[in-house]
XYZ file of C-alpha atoms in Angstrom:
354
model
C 42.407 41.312 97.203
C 46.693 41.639 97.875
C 46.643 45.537 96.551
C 50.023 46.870 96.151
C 50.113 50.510 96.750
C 52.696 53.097 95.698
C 54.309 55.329 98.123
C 53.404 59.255 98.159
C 55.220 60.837 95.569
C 57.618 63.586 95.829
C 57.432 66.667 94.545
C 60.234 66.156 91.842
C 58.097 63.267 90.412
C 55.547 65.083 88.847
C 57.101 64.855 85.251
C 57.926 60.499 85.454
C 55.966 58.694 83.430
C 53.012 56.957 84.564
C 52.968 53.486 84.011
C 49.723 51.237 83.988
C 47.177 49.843 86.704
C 47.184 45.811 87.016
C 43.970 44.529 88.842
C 43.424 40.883 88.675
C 39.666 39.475 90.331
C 38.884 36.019 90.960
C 41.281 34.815 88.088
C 40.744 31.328 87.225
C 42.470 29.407 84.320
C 42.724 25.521 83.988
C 44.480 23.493 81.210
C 42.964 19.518 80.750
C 40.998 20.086 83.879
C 43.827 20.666 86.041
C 43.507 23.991 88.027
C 46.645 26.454 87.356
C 45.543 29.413 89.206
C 42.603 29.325 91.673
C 41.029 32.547 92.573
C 43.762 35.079 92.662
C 42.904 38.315 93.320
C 46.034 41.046 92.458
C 45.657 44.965 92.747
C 49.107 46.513 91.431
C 49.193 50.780 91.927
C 51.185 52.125 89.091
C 55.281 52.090 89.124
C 55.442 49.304 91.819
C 57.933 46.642 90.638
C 55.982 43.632 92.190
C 58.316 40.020 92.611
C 56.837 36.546 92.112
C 58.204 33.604 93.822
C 57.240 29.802 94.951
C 57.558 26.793 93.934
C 57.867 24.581 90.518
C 54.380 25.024 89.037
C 52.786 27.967 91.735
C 51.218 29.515 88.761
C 53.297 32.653 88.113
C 53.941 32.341 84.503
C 50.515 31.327 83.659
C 49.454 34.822 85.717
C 52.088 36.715 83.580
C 50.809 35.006 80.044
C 47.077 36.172 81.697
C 48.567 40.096 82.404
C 50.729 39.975 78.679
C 46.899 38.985 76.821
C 48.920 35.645 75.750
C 46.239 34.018 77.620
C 42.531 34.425 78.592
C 41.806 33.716 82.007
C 38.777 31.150 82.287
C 36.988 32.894 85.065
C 37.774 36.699 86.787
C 38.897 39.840 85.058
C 42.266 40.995 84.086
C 42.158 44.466 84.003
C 44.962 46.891 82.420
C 44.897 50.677 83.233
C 40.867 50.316 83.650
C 40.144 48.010 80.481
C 39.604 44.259 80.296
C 39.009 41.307 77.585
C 40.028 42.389 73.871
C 39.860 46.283 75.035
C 43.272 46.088 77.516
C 46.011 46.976 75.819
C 48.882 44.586 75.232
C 51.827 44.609 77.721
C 54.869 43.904 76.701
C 56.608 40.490 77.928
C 59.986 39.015 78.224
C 60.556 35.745 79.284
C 63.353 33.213 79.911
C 63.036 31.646 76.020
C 61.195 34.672 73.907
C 60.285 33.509 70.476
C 62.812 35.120 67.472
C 61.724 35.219 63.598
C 64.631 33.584 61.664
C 65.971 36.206 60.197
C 66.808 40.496 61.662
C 69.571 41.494 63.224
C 70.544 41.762 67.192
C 70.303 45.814 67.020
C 67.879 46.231 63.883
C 65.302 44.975 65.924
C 66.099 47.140 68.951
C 66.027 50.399 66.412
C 62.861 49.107 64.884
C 61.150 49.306 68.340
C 62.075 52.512 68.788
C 60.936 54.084 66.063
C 57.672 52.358 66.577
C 57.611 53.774 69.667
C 58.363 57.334 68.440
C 61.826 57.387 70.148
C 63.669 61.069 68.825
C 66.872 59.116 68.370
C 66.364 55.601 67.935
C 69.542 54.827 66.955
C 71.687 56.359 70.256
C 68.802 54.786 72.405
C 69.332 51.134 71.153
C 73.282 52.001 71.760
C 71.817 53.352 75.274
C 69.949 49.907 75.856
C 72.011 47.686 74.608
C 75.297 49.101 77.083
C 72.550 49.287 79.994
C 72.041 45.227 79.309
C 75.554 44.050 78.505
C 74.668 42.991 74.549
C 77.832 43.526 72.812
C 77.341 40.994 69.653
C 74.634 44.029 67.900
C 75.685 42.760 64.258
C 74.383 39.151 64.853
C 71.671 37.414 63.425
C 69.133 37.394 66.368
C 68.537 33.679 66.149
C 72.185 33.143 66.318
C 72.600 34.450 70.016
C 73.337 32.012 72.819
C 70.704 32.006 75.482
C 72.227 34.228 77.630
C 72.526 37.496 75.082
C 68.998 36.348 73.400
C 68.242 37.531 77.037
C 69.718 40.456 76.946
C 68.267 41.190 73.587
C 64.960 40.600 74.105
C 65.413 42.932 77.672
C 66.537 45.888 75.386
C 63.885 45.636 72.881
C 61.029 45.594 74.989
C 62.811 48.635 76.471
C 63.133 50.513 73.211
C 59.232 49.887 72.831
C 58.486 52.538 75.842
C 56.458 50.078 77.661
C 53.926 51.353 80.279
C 53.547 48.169 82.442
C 56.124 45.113 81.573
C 55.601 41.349 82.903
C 59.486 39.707 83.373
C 59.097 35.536 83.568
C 62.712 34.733 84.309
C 64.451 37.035 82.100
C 67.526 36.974 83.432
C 67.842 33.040 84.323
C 70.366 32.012 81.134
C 73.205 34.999 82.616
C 76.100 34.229 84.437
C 76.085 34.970 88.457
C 78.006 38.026 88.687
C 76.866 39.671 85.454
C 73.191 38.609 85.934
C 73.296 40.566 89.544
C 74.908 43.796 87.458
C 72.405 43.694 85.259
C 69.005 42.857 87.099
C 70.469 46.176 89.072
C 70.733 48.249 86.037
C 67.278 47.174 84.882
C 65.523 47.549 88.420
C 67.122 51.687 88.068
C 65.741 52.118 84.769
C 62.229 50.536 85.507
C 61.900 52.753 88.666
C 63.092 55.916 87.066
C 60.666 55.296 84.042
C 57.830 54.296 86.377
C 57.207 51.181 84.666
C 54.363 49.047 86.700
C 56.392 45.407 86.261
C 55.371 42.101 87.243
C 58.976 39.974 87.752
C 58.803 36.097 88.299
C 61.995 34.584 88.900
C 63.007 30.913 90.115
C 65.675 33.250 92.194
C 63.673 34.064 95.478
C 67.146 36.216 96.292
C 67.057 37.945 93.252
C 62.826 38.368 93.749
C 63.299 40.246 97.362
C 66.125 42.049 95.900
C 64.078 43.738 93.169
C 60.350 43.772 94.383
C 58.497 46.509 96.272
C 55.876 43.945 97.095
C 56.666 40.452 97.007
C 54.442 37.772 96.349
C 54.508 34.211 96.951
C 52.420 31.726 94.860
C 51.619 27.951 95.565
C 49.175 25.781 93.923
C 48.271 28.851 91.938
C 47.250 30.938 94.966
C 48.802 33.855 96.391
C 49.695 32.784 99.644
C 51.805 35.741 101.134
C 52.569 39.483 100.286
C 54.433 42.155 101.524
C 57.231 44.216 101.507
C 60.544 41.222 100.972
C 61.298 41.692 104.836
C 57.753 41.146 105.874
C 57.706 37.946 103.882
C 61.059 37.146 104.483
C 60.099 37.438 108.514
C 56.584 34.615 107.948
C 59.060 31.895 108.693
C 55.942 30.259 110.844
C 53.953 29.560 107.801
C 56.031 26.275 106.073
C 54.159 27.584 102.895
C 56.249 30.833 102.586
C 59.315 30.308 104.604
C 60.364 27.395 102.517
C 60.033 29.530 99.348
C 62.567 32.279 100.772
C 65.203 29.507 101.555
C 65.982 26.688 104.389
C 64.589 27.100 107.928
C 65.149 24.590 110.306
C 62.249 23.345 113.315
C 63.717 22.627 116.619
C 62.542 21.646 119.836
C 61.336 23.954 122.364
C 59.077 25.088 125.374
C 56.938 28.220 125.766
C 56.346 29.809 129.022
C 55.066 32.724 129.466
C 56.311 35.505 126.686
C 59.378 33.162 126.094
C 60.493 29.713 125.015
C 62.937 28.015 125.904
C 65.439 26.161 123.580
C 68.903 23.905 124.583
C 68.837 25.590 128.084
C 68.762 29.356 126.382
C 65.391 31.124 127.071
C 64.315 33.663 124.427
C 61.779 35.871 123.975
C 58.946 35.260 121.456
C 57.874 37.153 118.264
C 54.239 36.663 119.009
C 52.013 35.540 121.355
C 52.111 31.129 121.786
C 49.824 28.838 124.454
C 52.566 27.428 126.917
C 54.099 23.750 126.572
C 55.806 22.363 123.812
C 56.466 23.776 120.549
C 58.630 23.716 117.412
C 61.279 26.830 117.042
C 61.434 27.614 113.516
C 64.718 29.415 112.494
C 66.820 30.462 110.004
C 70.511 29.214 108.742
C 71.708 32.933 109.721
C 70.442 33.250 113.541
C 72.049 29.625 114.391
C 75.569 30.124 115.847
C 78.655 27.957 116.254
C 79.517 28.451 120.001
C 82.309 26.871 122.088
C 82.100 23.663 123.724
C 81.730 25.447 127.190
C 78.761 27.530 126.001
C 74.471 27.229 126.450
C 73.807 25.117 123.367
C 73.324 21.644 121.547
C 76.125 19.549 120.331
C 75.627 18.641 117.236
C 77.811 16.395 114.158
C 78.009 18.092 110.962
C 76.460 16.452 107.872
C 77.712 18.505 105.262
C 79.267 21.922 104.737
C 79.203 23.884 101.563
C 81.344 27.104 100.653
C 79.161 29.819 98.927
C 81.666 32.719 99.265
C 80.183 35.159 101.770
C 79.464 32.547 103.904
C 79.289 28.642 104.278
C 75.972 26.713 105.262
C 76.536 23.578 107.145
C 74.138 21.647 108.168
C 74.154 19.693 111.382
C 72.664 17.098 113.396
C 71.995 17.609 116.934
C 72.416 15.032 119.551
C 68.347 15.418 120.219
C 67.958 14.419 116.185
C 67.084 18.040 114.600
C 68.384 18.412 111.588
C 69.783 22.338 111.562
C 70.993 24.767 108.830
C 73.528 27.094 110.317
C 75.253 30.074 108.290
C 78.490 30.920 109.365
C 82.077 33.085 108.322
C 84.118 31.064 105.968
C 86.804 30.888 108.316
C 84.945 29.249 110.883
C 86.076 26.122 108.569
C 84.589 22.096 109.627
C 84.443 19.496 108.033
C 81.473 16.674 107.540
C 81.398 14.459 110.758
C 82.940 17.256 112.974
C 81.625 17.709 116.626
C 80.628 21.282 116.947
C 77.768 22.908 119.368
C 75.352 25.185 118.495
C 72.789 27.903 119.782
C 70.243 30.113 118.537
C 70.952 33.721 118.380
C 69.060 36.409 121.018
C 66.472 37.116 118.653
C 62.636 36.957 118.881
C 61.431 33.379 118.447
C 58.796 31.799 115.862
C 57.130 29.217 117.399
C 54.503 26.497 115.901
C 52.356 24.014 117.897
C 53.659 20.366 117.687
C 51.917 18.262 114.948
């Protein structure tokens, strides 16, 4: 069972709402005989804001559509605030397309759902919500918003409905970079200071360890890692998980002792490895341009790409790894440049070869 667990609360939290309990036990659910999710076992305390990442088809949204009621699971219980089957109640969803009627209009809808929900001022929260997501276009016909604000939309409404436990299946994906950042951050305060229990899949594994308390990574509808984002973030051993949370390179190396050593540098390791050779598995961030003069590889670069911050480049060295190095955007090359590289003083991941 992954159980995520809130921390103590403080004193000062004694009047925040309470959202609901998620337990999940030996879920099962197939479609046409093909297995979606195979035995996944989720404990969520309530208030945690738990991320879902992995790959095309890991079984997230299917787990969400299980949570939401918009599915039954075929085996296991799904369990909300101590009920299962017909009995749970219904939590409210948003996901990347959410199904409109026809006709309403963009803030109508939002004041609707707060009434229903027995909001005091309906009408100055939906002005609330709608500022807090960025929907400016309040006097359109909902099925007449682009993606993007249909987004937003759907975001404030489920607000305005005073959910207790919310499940989030991409429901930011259709905004632009910059605005989808402002708002994911605006949404993350309000969730927390509400104490809404929220189960957030996203396609963005950034934008997952950015919001989660837990994060959990799914393949072949399995949970295969969970943690805090830097605990899974740090699993760069397991190919599973570390490929999920972005590129790592494997390179070359021999352990002896309580370090390995790589391109003539010797570092230390991050856990215990039997001596002889190994693979070094790092990330694009602790692989360093050096100068020609310094312990190293030398390398040719394949291709470079600018991504603001920082530009990833990725190399190959003259023993044939192919590397992922991040490094300043002024530290400019070019593809089929002859640079040299090294690994930063950091503890080491090591695998056994094959």
């Amino acid at each position: 069972m992954v159980a995520v667990t809130a921390l103590d609360p403080s004193p000062g939290d004694a009047s925040r709402p309470t959202g609901w309990t998620i337990v999940l036990e030996g879920v099962r659910r197939e479609r046409s005989g093909v297995v979606i999710l195979d035995g996944v076992d989720l404990d969520v305390t309530a208030g945690r804001i738990v991320g879902l990442v992995g790959p095309s088809g890991c079984g997230a949204s299917t787990l969400l559509r299980l949570v939401s009621g918009a599915e039954r699971p075929d085996a296991g219980t799904v369990t909300i605030e101590g009920r299962a089957g017909p009995a749970a109640p219904r939590v409210a969803e948003v996901r990347d397309r959410t199904p409109v009627a026809r006709f309403g209009r963009t803030r109508a809808a939002i004041v609707a759902a707060g009434r229903h929900a027995g909001v005091i001022d309906p009408d100055a929260e939906a002005d609330r919500l709608c500022e807090l997501v960025g929907l400016t276009t309040g006097h359109k016909s909902v099925h007449r918003l682009s993606h993007g604000d249909r987004q937003r939309w759907a975001l404030a409404r489920a607000l305005a409905s005073r959910p207790r436990a919310l499940v989030l299946d991409d429901a930011l994906a259709a905004l632009h970079t910059s605005a989808r950042a402002a708002t994911r951050d605006r949404l993350v305060r309000e969730l927390r200071e509400r104490g809404v229990t929220t189960l957030w899949a996203t396609r963005d594994t950034a934008e997952g360890a950015a919001v989660a308390d837990q994060l959990i990574v799914m393949d072949a509808g399995r949970v295969v890692a969970a943690g805090t984002p830097d605990e899974v973030y740090a699993r760069v051993g397991d190919a599973a998980v570390a490929e999920v949370l972005g590129p790592v390179s494997a390179v070359p190396g021999i352990v002896e002792g309580v370090v390995v050593e790589v391109w003539g540098q010797e570092l230390p390791l991050a856990a215990a490895a039997h001596d002889g050779h190994c693979e070094v598995v790092v990330r694009p961030e602790n692989v360093l341009l050096v100068g020609p003069d310094a312990p190293g590889v030398d390398a040719v670069v394949e291709e470079t790409i600018f991504l603001g911050s920082v530009r990833r480049s990725t190399v190959r060295t003259s023993d044939g790894s192919r590397v992922v190095v991040e490094h300043a955007p002024d530290q400019r090359v070019d593809d089929r440049d002859a640079v040299r590289i090294a690994l930063a003083a950091v503890p080491a991941t090591v695998r056994p070869l094959g």
